[in-house]
JSON list of C-alpha atoms in Angstrom, two decimals:
[
{"chain": "U", "resi": 1, "resn": "ASP", "atom": "CA", "xyz": [-40.19, -55.78, 33.80]},
{"chain": "U", "resi": 2, "resn": "ALA", "atom": "CA", "xyz": [-41.49, -52.67, 35.60]},
{"chain": "U", "resi": 3, "resn": "GLY", "atom": "CA", "xyz": [-39.54, -53.18, 38.80]},
{"chain": "U", "resi": 4, "resn": "VAL", "atom": "CA", "xyz": [-40.71, -51.94, 42.19]},
{"chain": "U", "resi": 5, "resn": "ILE", "atom": "CA", "xyz": [-42.88, -48.86, 41.76]},
{"chain": "U", "resi": 6, "resn": "GLN", "atom": "CA", "xyz": [-43.16, -46.20, 44.45]},
{"chain": "U", "resi": 7, "resn": "SER", "atom": "CA", "xyz": [-45.27, -43.08, 44.62]},
{"chain": "U", "resi": 8, "resn": "PRO", "atom": "CA", "xyz": [-45.04, -40.23, 45.03]},
{"chain": "U", "resi": 9, "resn": "ARG", "atom": "CA", "xyz": [-41.40, -39.55, 44.08]},
{"chain": "U", "resi": 10, "resn": "HIS", "atom": "CA", "xyz": [-41.36, -36.40, 46.18]},
{"chain": "U", "resi": 11, "resn": "GLU", "atom": "CA", "xyz": [-43.59, -35.31, 49.04]},
{"chain": "U", "resi": 12, "resn": "VAL", "atom": "CA", "xyz": [-43.42, -32.00, 50.84]},
{"chain": "U", "resi": 13, "resn": "THR", "atom": "CA", "xyz": [-45.77, -31.55, 53.76]},
{"chain": "U", "resi": 14, "resn": "GLU", "atom": "CA", "xyz": [-46.16, -29.58, 56.93]},
{"chain": "U", "resi": 15, "resn": "MET", "atom": "CA", "xyz": [-45.60, -30.88, 60.39]},
{"chain": "U", "resi": 16, "resn": "GLY", "atom": "CA", "xyz": [-48.70, -32.58, 61.76]},
{"chain": "U", "resi": 17, "resn": "GLN", "atom": "CA", "xyz": [-50.05, -33.68, 58.40]},
{"chain": "U", "resi": 18, "resn": "GLU", "atom": "CA", "xyz": [-50.67, -37.28, 57.43]},
{"chain": "U", "resi": 19, "resn": "VAL", "atom": "CA", "xyz": [-48.36, -38.74, 54.82]},
{"chain": "U", "resi": 20, "resn": "THR", "atom": "CA", "xyz": [-49.02, -41.92, 52.83]},
{"chain": "U", "resi": 21, "resn": "LEU", "atom": "CA", "xyz": [-46.33, -43.58, 50.75]},
{"chain": "U", "resi": 22, "resn": "ARG", "atom": "CA", "xyz": [-47.23, -46.25, 48.25]},
{"chain": "U", "resi": 23, "resn": "CYS", "atom": "CA", "xyz": [-45.46, -49.27, 46.81]},
{"chain": "U", "resi": 24, "resn": "LYS", "atom": "CA", "xyz": [-46.16, -51.87, 44.16]},
{"chain": "U", "resi": 25, "resn": "PRO", "atom": "CA", "xyz": [-43.72, -54.80, 44.40]},
{"chain": "U", "resi": 26, "resn": "ILE", "atom": "CA", "xyz": [-42.47, -56.83, 41.47]},
{"chain": "U", "resi": 27, "resn": "SER", "atom": "CA", "xyz": [-45.11, -59.27, 40.30]},
{"chain": "U", "resi": 28, "resn": "GLY", "atom": "CA", "xyz": [-44.47, -62.69, 41.78]},
{"chain": "U", "resi": 29, "resn": "HIS", "atom": "CA", "xyz": [-42.41, -61.42, 44.71]},
{"chain": "U", "resi": 30, "resn": "ASN", "atom": "CA", "xyz": [-43.93, -62.42, 48.02]},
{"chain": "U", "resi": 31, "resn": "SER", "atom": "CA", "xyz": [-41.79, -60.39, 50.42]},
{"chain": "U", "resi": 32, "resn": "LEU", "atom": "CA", "xyz": [-41.91, -56.62, 50.73]},
{"chain": "U", "resi": 33, "resn": "PHE", "atom": "CA", "xyz": [-39.67, -54.35, 52.77]},
{"chain": "U", "resi": 34, "resn": "TRP", "atom": "CA", "xyz": [-39.85, -50.68, 53.78]},
{"chain": "U", "resi": 35, "resn": "TYR", "atom": "CA", "xyz": [-36.57, -48.89, 54.43]},
{"chain": "U", "resi": 36, "resn": "ARG", "atom": "CA", "xyz": [-35.69, -45.36, 55.49]},
{"chain": "U", "resi": 37, "resn": "GLN", "atom": "CA", "xyz": [-32.47, -43.73, 54.32]},
{"chain": "U", "resi": 38, "resn": "THR", "atom": "CA", "xyz": [-30.78, -40.77, 55.98]},
{"chain": "U", "resi": 39, "resn": "MET", "atom": "CA", "xyz": [-27.22, -39.49, 55.87]},
{"chain": "U", "resi": 40, "resn": "MET", "atom": "CA", "xyz": [-26.83, -40.02, 59.58]},
{"chain": "U", "resi": 41, "resn": "ARG", "atom": "CA", "xyz": [-28.17, -43.55, 59.85]},
{"chain": "U", "resi": 42, "resn": "GLY", "atom": "CA", "xyz": [-27.96, -44.94, 56.32]},
{"chain": "U", "resi": 43, "resn": "LEU", "atom": "CA", "xyz": [-30.51, -47.57, 55.26]},
{"chain": "U", "resi": 44, "resn": "GLU", "atom": "CA", "xyz": [-32.70, -48.78, 58.10]},
{"chain": "U", "resi": 45, "resn": "LEU", "atom": "CA", "xyz": [-35.29, -51.54, 57.83]},
{"chain": "U", "resi": 46, "resn": "LEU", "atom": "CA", "xyz": [-38.64, -50.35, 59.14]},
{"chain": "U", "resi": 47, "resn": "ILE", "atom": "CA", "xyz": [-40.91, -53.32, 58.51]},
{"chain": "U", "resi": 48, "resn": "TYR", "atom": "CA", "xyz": [-41.25, -56.28, 56.21]},
{"chain": "U", "resi": 49, "resn": "PHE", "atom": "CA", "xyz": [-44.10, -58.43, 54.99]},
{"chain": "U", "resi": 50, "resn": "ASN", "atom": "CA", "xyz": [-44.17, -62.00, 53.82]},
{"chain": "U", "resi": 51, "resn": "ASN", "atom": "CA", "xyz": [-47.22, -63.15, 51.86]},
{"chain": "U", "resi": 52, "resn": "ASN", "atom": "CA", "xyz": [-48.93, -59.87, 52.84]},
{"chain": "U", "resi": 53, "resn": "VAL", "atom": "CA", "xyz": [-48.45, -60.52, 56.57]},
{"chain": "U", "resi": 54, "resn": "PRO", "atom": "CA", "xyz": [-46.26, -58.18, 58.66]},
{"chain": "U", "resi": 55, "resn": "ILE", "atom": "CA", "xyz": [-43.44, -60.31, 60.05]},
{"chain": "U", "resi": 56, "resn": "ASP", "atom": "CA", "xyz": [-41.21, -57.83, 61.85]},
{"chain": "U", "resi": 57, "resn": "ASP", "atom": "CA", "xyz": [-42.06, -54.20, 62.58]},
{"chain": "U", "resi": 58, "resn": "SER", "atom": "CA", "xyz": [-39.41, -53.67, 65.23]},
{"chain": "U", "resi": 59, "resn": "GLY", "atom": "CA", "xyz": [-37.75, -51.04, 63.04]},
{"chain": "U", "resi": 60, "resn": "MET", "atom": "CA", "xyz": [-40.79, -48.79, 62.97]},
{"chain": "U", "resi": 61, "resn": "PRO", "atom": "CA", "xyz": [-39.70, -45.72, 64.93]},
{"chain": "U", "resi": 62, "resn": "GLU", "atom": "CA", "xyz": [-42.90, -45.11, 66.86]},
{"chain": "U", "resi": 63, "resn": "ASP", "atom": "CA", "xyz": [-46.65, -45.40, 66.79]},
{"chain": "U", "resi": 64, "resn": "ARG", "atom": "CA", "xyz": [-46.92, -42.56, 64.33]},
{"chain": "U", "resi": 65, "resn": "PHE", "atom": "CA", "xyz": [-45.73, -45.00, 61.68]},
{"chain": "U", "resi": 66, "resn": "SER", "atom": "CA", "xyz": [-47.94, -47.74, 60.31]},
{"chain": "U", "resi": 67, "resn": "ALA", "atom": "CA", "xyz": [-47.78, -50.02, 57.28]},
{"chain": "U", "resi": 68, "resn": "LYS", "atom": "CA", "xyz": [-50.29, -52.20, 55.51]},
{"chain": "U", "resi": 69, "resn": "MET", "atom": "CA", "xyz": [-50.27, -54.69, 52.69]},
{"chain": "U", "resi": 70, "resn": "PRO", "atom": "CA", "xyz": [-53.88, -55.38, 51.71]},
{"chain": "U", "resi": 71, "resn": "ASN", "atom": "CA", "xyz": [-52.87, -57.57, 48.76]},
{"chain": "U", "resi": 72, "resn": "ALA", "atom": "CA", "xyz": [-49.83, -58.98, 47.00]},
{"chain": "U", "resi": 73, "resn": "SER", "atom": "CA", "xyz": [-49.45, -56.01, 44.69]},
{"chain": "U", "resi": 74, "resn": "PHE", "atom": "CA", "xyz": [-49.80, -53.03, 47.02]},
{"chain": "U", "resi": 75, "resn": "SER", "atom": "CA", "xyz": [-48.43, -51.67, 50.28]},
{"chain": "U", "resi": 76, "resn": "THR", "atom": "CA", "xyz": [-48.63, -48.36, 52.10]},
{"chain": "U", "resi": 77, "resn": "LEU", "atom": "CA", "xyz": [-46.50, -46.70, 54.74]},
{"chain": "U", "resi": 78, "resn": "LYS", "atom": "CA", "xyz": [-48.34, -44.02, 56.68]},
{"chain": "U", "resi": 79, "resn": "ILE", "atom": "CA", "xyz": [-46.98, -41.38, 59.03]},
{"chain": "U", "resi": 80, "resn": "GLN", "atom": "CA", "xyz": [-49.54, -39.60, 61.17]},
{"chain": "U", "resi": 81, "resn": "PRO", "atom": "CA", "xyz": [-48.80, -37.00, 62.40]},
{"chain": "U", "resi": 82, "resn": "SER", "atom": "CA", "xyz": [-45.60, -36.26, 60.50]},
{"chain": "U", "resi": 83, "resn": "GLU", "atom": "CA", "xyz": [-42.67, -34.45, 62.11]},
{"chain": "U", "resi": 84, "resn": "PRO", "atom": "CA", "xyz": [-39.61, -32.71, 60.62]},
{"chain": "U", "resi": 85, "resn": "ARG", "atom": "CA", "xyz": [-37.35, -35.53, 61.84]},
{"chain": "U", "resi": 86, "resn": "ASP", "atom": "CA", "xyz": [-39.24, -37.91, 59.57]},
{"chain": "U", "resi": 87, "resn": "SER", "atom": "CA", "xyz": [-37.66, -36.19, 56.57]},
{"chain": "U", "resi": 88, "resn": "ALA", "atom": "CA", "xyz": [-35.76, -38.87, 54.66]},
{"chain": "U", "resi": 89, "resn": "VAL", "atom": "CA", "xyz": [-35.89, -41.04, 51.56]},
{"chain": "U", "resi": 90, "resn": "TYR", "atom": "CA", "xyz": [-38.20, -44.01, 52.01]},
{"chain": "U", "resi": 91, "resn": "PHE", "atom": "CA", "xyz": [-37.54, -47.09, 49.90]},
{"chain": "U", "resi": 92, "resn": "CYS", "atom": "CA", "xyz": [-39.67, -50.08, 49.21]},
{"chain": "U", "resi": 93, "resn": "ALA", "atom": "CA", "xyz": [-38.02, -53.33, 48.15]},
{"chain": "U", "resi": 94, "resn": "SER", "atom": "CA", "xyz": [-39.28, -56.78, 47.25]},
{"chain": "U", "resi": 95, "resn": "ASN", "atom": "CA", "xyz": [-37.94, -60.27, 46.72]},
{"chain": "U", "resi": 96, "resn": "VAL", "atom": "CA", "xyz": [-38.96, -63.91, 46.68]},
{"chain": "U", "resi": 97, "resn": "GLY", "atom": "CA", "xyz": [-39.08, -66.10, 49.76]},
{"chain": "U", "resi": 98, "resn": "SER", "atom": "CA", "xyz": [-35.83, -66.32, 51.71]},
{"chain": "U", "resi": 99, "resn": "ASN", "atom": "CA", "xyz": [-33.76, -64.93, 48.86]},
{"chain": "U", "resi": 100, "resn": "GLU", "atom": "CA", "xyz": [-31.40, -62.29, 50.17]},
{"chain": "U", "resi": 101, "resn": "LYS", "atom": "CA", "xyz": [-31.20, -60.20, 47.00]},
{"chain": "U", "resi": 102, "resn": "LEU", "atom": "CA", "xyz": [-33.52, -57.23, 47.26]},
{"chain": "U", "resi": 103, "resn": "PHE", "atom": "CA", "xyz": [-34.96, -55.19, 44.40]},
{"chain": "U", "resi": 104, "resn": "PHE", "atom": "CA", "xyz": [-35.49, -51.57, 45.37]},
{"chain": "U", "resi": 105, "resn": "GLY", "atom": "CA", "xyz": [-37.85, -48.94, 44.08]},
{"chain": "U", "resi": 106, "resn": "SER", "atom": "CA", "xyz": [-36.72, -45.41, 43.27]},
{"chain": "U", "resi": 107, "resn": "GLY", "atom": "CA", "xyz": [-37.82, -44.13, 46.65]},
{"chain": "U", "resi": 108, "resn": "THR", "atom": "CA", "xyz": [-39.96, -41.30, 47.98]},
{"chain": "U", "resi": 109, "resn": "GLN", "atom": "CA", "xyz": [-38.13, -38.17, 49.09]},
{"chain": "U", "resi": 110, "resn": "LEU", "atom": "CA", "xyz": [-40.13, -36.88, 52.07]},
{"chain": "U", "resi": 111, "resn": "SER", "atom": "CA", "xyz": [-39.67, -33.39, 53.44]},
{"chain": "U", "resi": 112, "resn": "VAL", "atom": "CA", "xyz": [-41.64, -32.39, 56.51]},
{"chain": "U", "resi": 113, "resn": "LEU", "atom": "CA", "xyz": [-41.50, -28.65, 57.15]},
{"chain": "O", "resi": 1, "resn": "GLY", "atom": "CA", "xyz": [-13.12, -47.58, 52.41]},
{"chain": "O", "resi": 2, "resn": "GLU", "atom": "CA", "xyz": [-16.34, -47.87, 54.34]},
{"chain": "O", "resi": 3, "resn": "SER", "atom": "CA", "xyz": [-17.24, -49.70, 57.44]},
{"chain": "O", "resi": 4, "resn": "VAL", "atom": "CA", "xyz": [-20.75, -50.58, 58.46]},
{"chain": "O", "resi": 5, "resn": "GLY", "atom": "CA", "xyz": [-21.76, -47.70, 60.73]},
{"chain": "O", "resi": 6, "resn": "LEU", "atom": "CA", "xyz": [-19.11, -45.06, 59.82]},
{"chain": "O", "resi": 7, "resn": "HIS", "atom": "CA", "xyz": [-19.22, -41.82, 57.79]},
{"chain": "O", "resi": 8, "resn": "LEU", "atom": "CA", "xyz": [-19.58, -41.72, 54.01]},
{"chain": "O", "resi": 9, "resn": "PRO", "atom": "CA", "xyz": [-16.10, -41.64, 52.44]},
{"chain": "O", "resi": 10, "resn": "THR", "atom": "CA", "xyz": [-15.33, -40.54, 48.90]},
{"chain": "O", "resi": 11, "resn": "LEU", "atom": "CA", "xyz": [-13.11, -42.22, 46.33]},
{"chain": "O", "resi": 12, "resn": "SER", "atom": "CA", "xyz": [-12.08, -40.34, 43.21]},
{"chain": "O", "resi": 13, "resn": "VAL", "atom": "CA", "xyz": [-10.52, -42.19, 40.26]},
{"chain": "O", "resi": 14, "resn": "GLN", "atom": "CA", "xyz": [-9.64, -41.37, 36.67]},
{"chain": "O", "resi": 15, "resn": "GLU", "atom": "CA", "xyz": [-11.86, -42.73, 33.94]},
{"chain": "O", "resi": 16, "resn": "GLY", "atom": "CA", "xyz": [-10.40, -45.97, 32.67]},
{"chain": "O", "resi": 17, "resn": "ASP", "atom": "CA", "xyz": [-8.58, -46.77, 35.91]},
{"chain": "O", "resi": 18, "resn": "ASN", "atom": "CA", "xyz": [-9.54, -49.59, 38.22]},
{"chain": "O", "resi": 19, "resn": "SER", "atom": "CA", "xyz": [-11.20, -48.76, 41.53]},
{"chain": "O", "resi": 20, "resn": "ILE", "atom": "CA", "xyz": [-11.35, -50.67, 44.79]},
{"chain": "O", "resi": 21, "resn": "ILE", "atom": "CA", "xyz": [-14.00, -49.97, 47.39]},
{"chain": "O", "resi": 22, "resn": "ASN", "atom": "CA", "xyz": [-13.46, -51.49, 50.80]},
{"chain": "O", "resi": 23, "resn": "CYS", "atom": "CA", "xyz": [-15.86, -52.56, 53.49]},
{"chain": "O", "resi": 24, "resn": "ALA", "atom": "CA", "xyz": [-15.19, -53.85, 56.99]},
{"chain": "O", "resi": 25, "resn": "TYR", "atom": "CA", "xyz": [-17.96, -55.93, 58.49]},
{"chain": "O", "resi": 26, "resn": "SER", "atom": "CA", "xyz": [-18.58, -56.61, 62.12]},
{"chain": "O", "resi": 27, "resn": "ASN", "atom": "CA", "xyz": [-20.08, -60.07, 62.55]},
{"chain": "O", "resi": 28, "resn": "SER", "atom": "CA", "xyz": [-17.79, -63.04, 62.01]},
{"chain": "O", "resi": 29, "resn": "ALA", "atom": "CA", "xyz": [-20.88, -65.25, 61.74]},
{"chain": "O", "resi": 30, "resn": "SER", "atom": "CA", "xyz": [-22.25, -63.36, 58.73]},
{"chain": "O", "resi": 31, "resn": "ASP", "atom": "CA", "xyz": [-22.49, -65.77, 55.81]},
{"chain": "O", "resi": 32, "resn": "TYR", "atom": "CA", "xyz": [-23.73, -63.62, 52.96]},
{"chain": "O", "resi": 33, "resn": "PHE", "atom": "CA", "xyz": [-22.54, -60.30, 51.59]},
{"chain": "O", "resi": 34, "resn": "ILE", "atom": "CA", "xyz": [-23.89, -58.09, 48.87]},
{"chain": "O", "resi": 35, "resn": "TRP", "atom": "CA", "xyz": [-22.90, -54.92, 47.04]},
{"chain": "O", "resi": 36, "resn": "TYR", "atom": "CA", "xyz": [-25.37, -52.31, 45.82]},
{"chain": "O", "resi": 37, "resn": "LYS", "atom": "CA", "xyz": [-24.89, -49.26, 43.62]},
{"chain": "O", "resi": 38, "resn": "GLN", "atom": "CA", "xyz": [-27.02, -46.18, 44.17]},
{"chain": "O", "resi": 39, "resn": "GLU", "atom": "CA", "xyz": [-27.05, -43.41, 41.60]},
{"chain": "O", "resi": 40, "resn": "SER", "atom": "CA", "xyz": [-28.31, -39.98, 42.49]},
{"chain": "O", "resi": 41, "resn": "GLY", "atom": "CA", "xyz": [-32.10, -39.92, 42.80]},
{"chain": "O", "resi": 42, "resn": "LYS", "atom": "CA", "xyz": [-32.45, -43.68, 42.37]},
{"chain": "O", "resi": 43, "resn": "GLY", "atom": "CA", "xyz": [-32.82, -46.71, 44.55]},
{"chain": "O", "resi": 44, "resn": "PRO", "atom": "CA", "xyz": [-30.00, -49.17, 45.29]},
{"chain": "O", "resi": 45, "resn": "GLN", "atom": "CA", "xyz": [-29.29, -51.61, 42.46]},
{"chain": "O", "resi": 46, "resn": "PHE", "atom": "CA", "xyz": [-27.79, -55.06, 42.98]},
{"chain": "O", "resi": 47, "resn": "ILE", "atom": "CA", "xyz": [-24.24, -55.46, 41.69]},
{"chain": "O", "resi": 48, "resn": "ILE", "atom": "CA", "xyz": [-22.83, -58.70, 43.02]},
{"chain": "O", "resi": 49, "resn": "ASP", "atom": "CA", "xyz": [-23.03, -60.98, 46.03]},
{"chain": "O", "resi": 50, "resn": "ILE", "atom": "CA", "xyz": [-20.88, -63.62, 47.69]},
{"chain": "O", "resi": 51, "resn": "ARG", "atom": "CA", "xyz": [-21.32, -66.31, 50.30]},
{"chain": "O", "resi": 52, "resn": "SER", "atom": "CA", "xyz": [-18.86, -66.94, 53.08]},
{"chain": "O", "resi": 53, "resn": "ASN", "atom": "CA", "xyz": [-17.74, -70.25, 51.57]},
{"chain": "O", "resi": 54, "resn": "MET", "atom": "CA", "xyz": [-16.13, -68.29, 48.73]},
{"chain": "O", "resi": 55, "resn": "ASP", "atom": "CA", "xyz": [-13.17, -65.88, 48.64]},
{"chain": "O", "resi": 56, "resn": "LYS", "atom": "CA", "xyz": [-13.80, -64.32, 45.28]},
{"chain": "O", "resi": 57, "resn": "ARG", "atom": "CA", "xyz": [-16.56, -63.87, 42.78]},
{"chain": "O", "resi": 58, "resn": "GLN", "atom": "CA", "xyz": [-16.48, -62.14, 39.42]},
{"chain": "O", "resi": 59, "resn": "GLY", "atom": "CA", "xyz": [-19.11, -60.40, 37.39]},
{"chain": "O", "resi": 60, "resn": "GLN", "atom": "CA", "xyz": [-19.02, -58.12, 34.43]},
{"chain": "O", "resi": 61, "resn": "ARG", "atom": "CA", "xyz": [-16.16, -55.65, 35.18]},
{"chain": "O", "resi": 62, "resn": "VAL", "atom": "CA", "xyz": [-16.68, -56.23, 38.91]},
{"chain": "O", "resi": 63, "resn": "THR", "atom": "CA", "xyz": [-15.02, -58.56, 41.37]},
{"chain": "O", "resi": 64, "resn": "VAL", "atom": "CA", "xyz": [-15.86, -59.05, 45.02]},
{"chain": "O", "resi": 65, "resn": "LEU", "atom": "CA", "xyz": [-13.19, -60.33, 47.40]},
{"chain": "O", "resi": 66, "resn": "LEU", "atom": "CA", "xyz": [-13.94, -61.66, 50.86]},
{"chain": "O", "resi": 67, "resn": "ASN", "atom": "CA", "xyz": [-11.34, -62.00, 53.59]},
{"chain": "O", "resi": 68, "resn": "LYS", "atom": "CA", "xyz": [-13.01, -63.67, 56.53]},
{"chain": "O", "resi": 69, "resn": "THR", "atom": "CA", "xyz": [-9.87, -63.63, 58.64]},
{"chain": "O", "resi": 70, "resn": "VAL", "atom": "CA", "xyz": [-9.94, -59.85, 58.94]},
{"chain": "O", "resi": 71, "resn": "LYS", "atom": "CA", "xyz": [-13.65, -59.44, 58.19]},
{"chain": "O", "resi": 72, "resn": "HIS", "atom": "CA", "xyz": [-13.03, -57.42, 55.08]},
{"chain": "O", "resi": 73, "resn": "LEU", "atom": "CA", "xyz": [-14.93, -57.17, 51.83]},
{"chain": "O", "resi": 74, "resn": "SER", "atom": "CA", "xyz": [-13.90, -55.30, 48.70]},
{"chain": "O", "resi": 75, "resn": "LEU", "atom": "CA", "xyz": [-15.46, -54.42, 45.38]},
{"chain": "O", "resi": 76, "resn": "GLN", "atom": "CA", "xyz": [-13.16, -53.98, 42.42]},
{"chain": "O", "resi": 77, "resn": "ILE", "atom": "CA", "xyz": [-14.42, -52.20, 39.34]},
{"chain": "O", "resi": 78, "resn": "ALA", "atom": "CA", "xyz": [-12.27, -52.55, 36.24]},
{"chain": "O", "resi": 79, "resn": "ALA", "atom": "CA", "xyz": [-11.84, -49.83, 33.61]},
{"chain": "O", "resi": 80, "resn": "THR", "atom": "CA", "xyz": [-14.15, -47.37, 35.31]},
{"chain": "O", "resi": 81, "resn": "GLN", "atom": "CA", "xyz": [-16.63, -45.41, 33.23]},
{"chain": "O", "resi": 82, "resn": "PRO", "atom": "CA", "xyz": [-18.55, -42.19, 33.96]},
{"chain": "O", "resi": 83, "resn": "GLY", "atom": "CA", "xyz": [-21.65, -44.28, 34.61]},
{"chain": "O", "resi": 84, "resn": "ASP", "atom": "CA", "xyz": [-19.89, -45.93, 37.53]},
{"chain": "O", "resi": 85, "resn": "SER", "atom": "CA", "xyz": [-20.14, -42.69, 39.54]},
{"chain": "O", "resi": 86, "resn": "ALA", "atom": "CA", "xyz": [-22.47, -43.53, 42.40]},
{"chain": "O", "resi": 87, "resn": "VAL", "atom": "CA", "xyz": [-22.61, -44.48, 46.06]},
{"chain": "O", "resi": 88, "resn": "TYR", "atom": "CA", "xyz": [-21.71, -48.11, 46.68]},
{"chain": "O", "resi": 89, "resn": "PHE", "atom": "CA", "xyz": [-23.06, -49.98, 49.70]},
{"chain": "O", "resi": 90, "resn": "CYS", "atom": "CA", "xyz": [-21.98, -53.25, 51.16]},
{"chain": "O", "resi": 91, "resn": "ALA", "atom": "CA", "xyz": [-24.31, -55.26, 53.33]},
{"chain": "O", "resi": 92, "resn": "GLU", "atom": "CA", "xyz": [-23.87, -58.35, 55.47]},
{"chain": "O", "resi": 93, "resn": "ASN", "atom": "CA", "xyz": [-26.49, -60.84, 56.47]},
{"chain": "O", "resi": 94, "resn": "ARG", "atom": "CA", "xyz": [-26.11, -61.52, 60.15]},
{"chain": "O", "resi": 95, "resn": "ARG", "atom": "CA", "xyz": [-28.93, -64.01, 60.17]},
{"chain": "O", "resi": 96, "resn": "SER", "atom": "CA", "xyz": [-28.05, -67.56, 59.31]},
{"chain": "O", "resi": 97, "resn": "GLY", "atom": "CA", "xyz": [-30.48, -69.38, 57.08]},
{"chain": "O", "resi": 98, "resn": "GLY", "atom": "CA", "xyz": [-31.10, -66.50, 54.70]},
{"chain": "O", "resi": 99, "resn": "GLY", "atom": "CA", "xyz": [-33.80, -63.88, 54.54]},
{"chain": "O", "resi": 100, "resn": "ALA", "atom": "CA", "xyz": [-33.17, -60.31, 53.47]},
{"chain": "O", "resi": 101, "resn": "ASP", "atom": "CA", "xyz": [-34.50, -59.00, 56.78]},
{"chain": "O", "resi": 102, "resn": "GLY", "atom": "CA", "xyz": [-31.13, -59.88, 58.27]},
{"chain": "O", "resi": 103, "resn": "LEU", "atom": "CA", "xyz": [-29.23, -57.53, 55.96]},
{"chain": "O", "resi": 104, "resn": "THR", "atom": "CA", "xyz": [-27.32, -54.72, 57.62]},
{"chain": "O", "resi": 105, "resn": "PHE", "atom": "CA", "xyz": [-26.17, -51.99, 55.25]},
{"chain": "O", "resi": 106, "resn": "GLY", "atom": "CA", "xyz": [-23.10, -49.80, 55.51]},
{"chain": "O", "resi": 107, "resn": "LYS", "atom": "CA", "xyz": [-23.48, -46.09, 54.88]},
{"chain": "O", "resi": 108, "resn": "GLY", "atom": "CA", "xyz": [-21.68, -46.32, 51.56]},
{"chain": "O", "resi": 109, "resn": "THR", "atom": "CA", "xyz": [-18.71, -45.00, 49.63]},
{"chain": "O", "resi": 110, "resn": "HIS", "atom": "CA", "xyz": [-19.15, -42.25, 47.07]},
{"chain": "O", "resi": 111, "resn": "LEU", "atom": "CA", "xyz": [-17.21, -43.14, 43.90]},
{"chain": "O", "resi": 112, "resn": "ILE", "atom": "CA", "xyz": [-16.43, -40.22, 41.59]},
{"chain": "O", "resi": 113, "resn": "ILE", "atom": "CA", "xyz": [-15.06, -40.88, 38.12]},
{"chain": "O", "resi": 114, "resn": "GLN", "atom": "CA", "xyz": [-12.90, -38.04, 36.85]},
{"chain": "O", "resi": 115, "resn": "PRO", "atom": "CA", "xyz": [-12.84, -37.50, 33.07]}
]
């Protein structure tokens, strides 16, 4: 069981650059969640998908953030243009249906200089 | 202990002792609660969960207690080991009917196991 796989593990970029974070959910899971974790705000839900369809993106901070799920085994979170305040750890998680137990990936540590 | 929305507290215990991590939740209508463990550089890992129709649930070396009267949740870890050192998060589901999108996470408690 490979678990939720995220890439890259670390990303350092300069302000204004485009950043793309990637996630492969657990096979068979049909819900996928993107979270952002900071010391100040803890874990915040950005967006989640069910059966590859975005259900709620109200947590996405602003239009600079976008997420896609082109198929059941892949999702991306894109920030364009990136800003220093976007620096955080971004987690992807998946689960099945209305199950409340989430399985998290190892996260992407993003630093925007 | 932690409360959803407050600063990250730290709990230090001796190896082999029992530890209790507390969590105060805000919504009396929340019907599902879950504890996660997050080790440095890793994502949160599920530990144990409990529904509001229960007061207590036990796992391997862990017990979760729920006091709905005072909206308090605790995680007890028996005979702590060095590998228990991590940040522990509680989360409540404020949305009835399930769905992980309703989970609200606390900021966590940092548990340090002293040798």
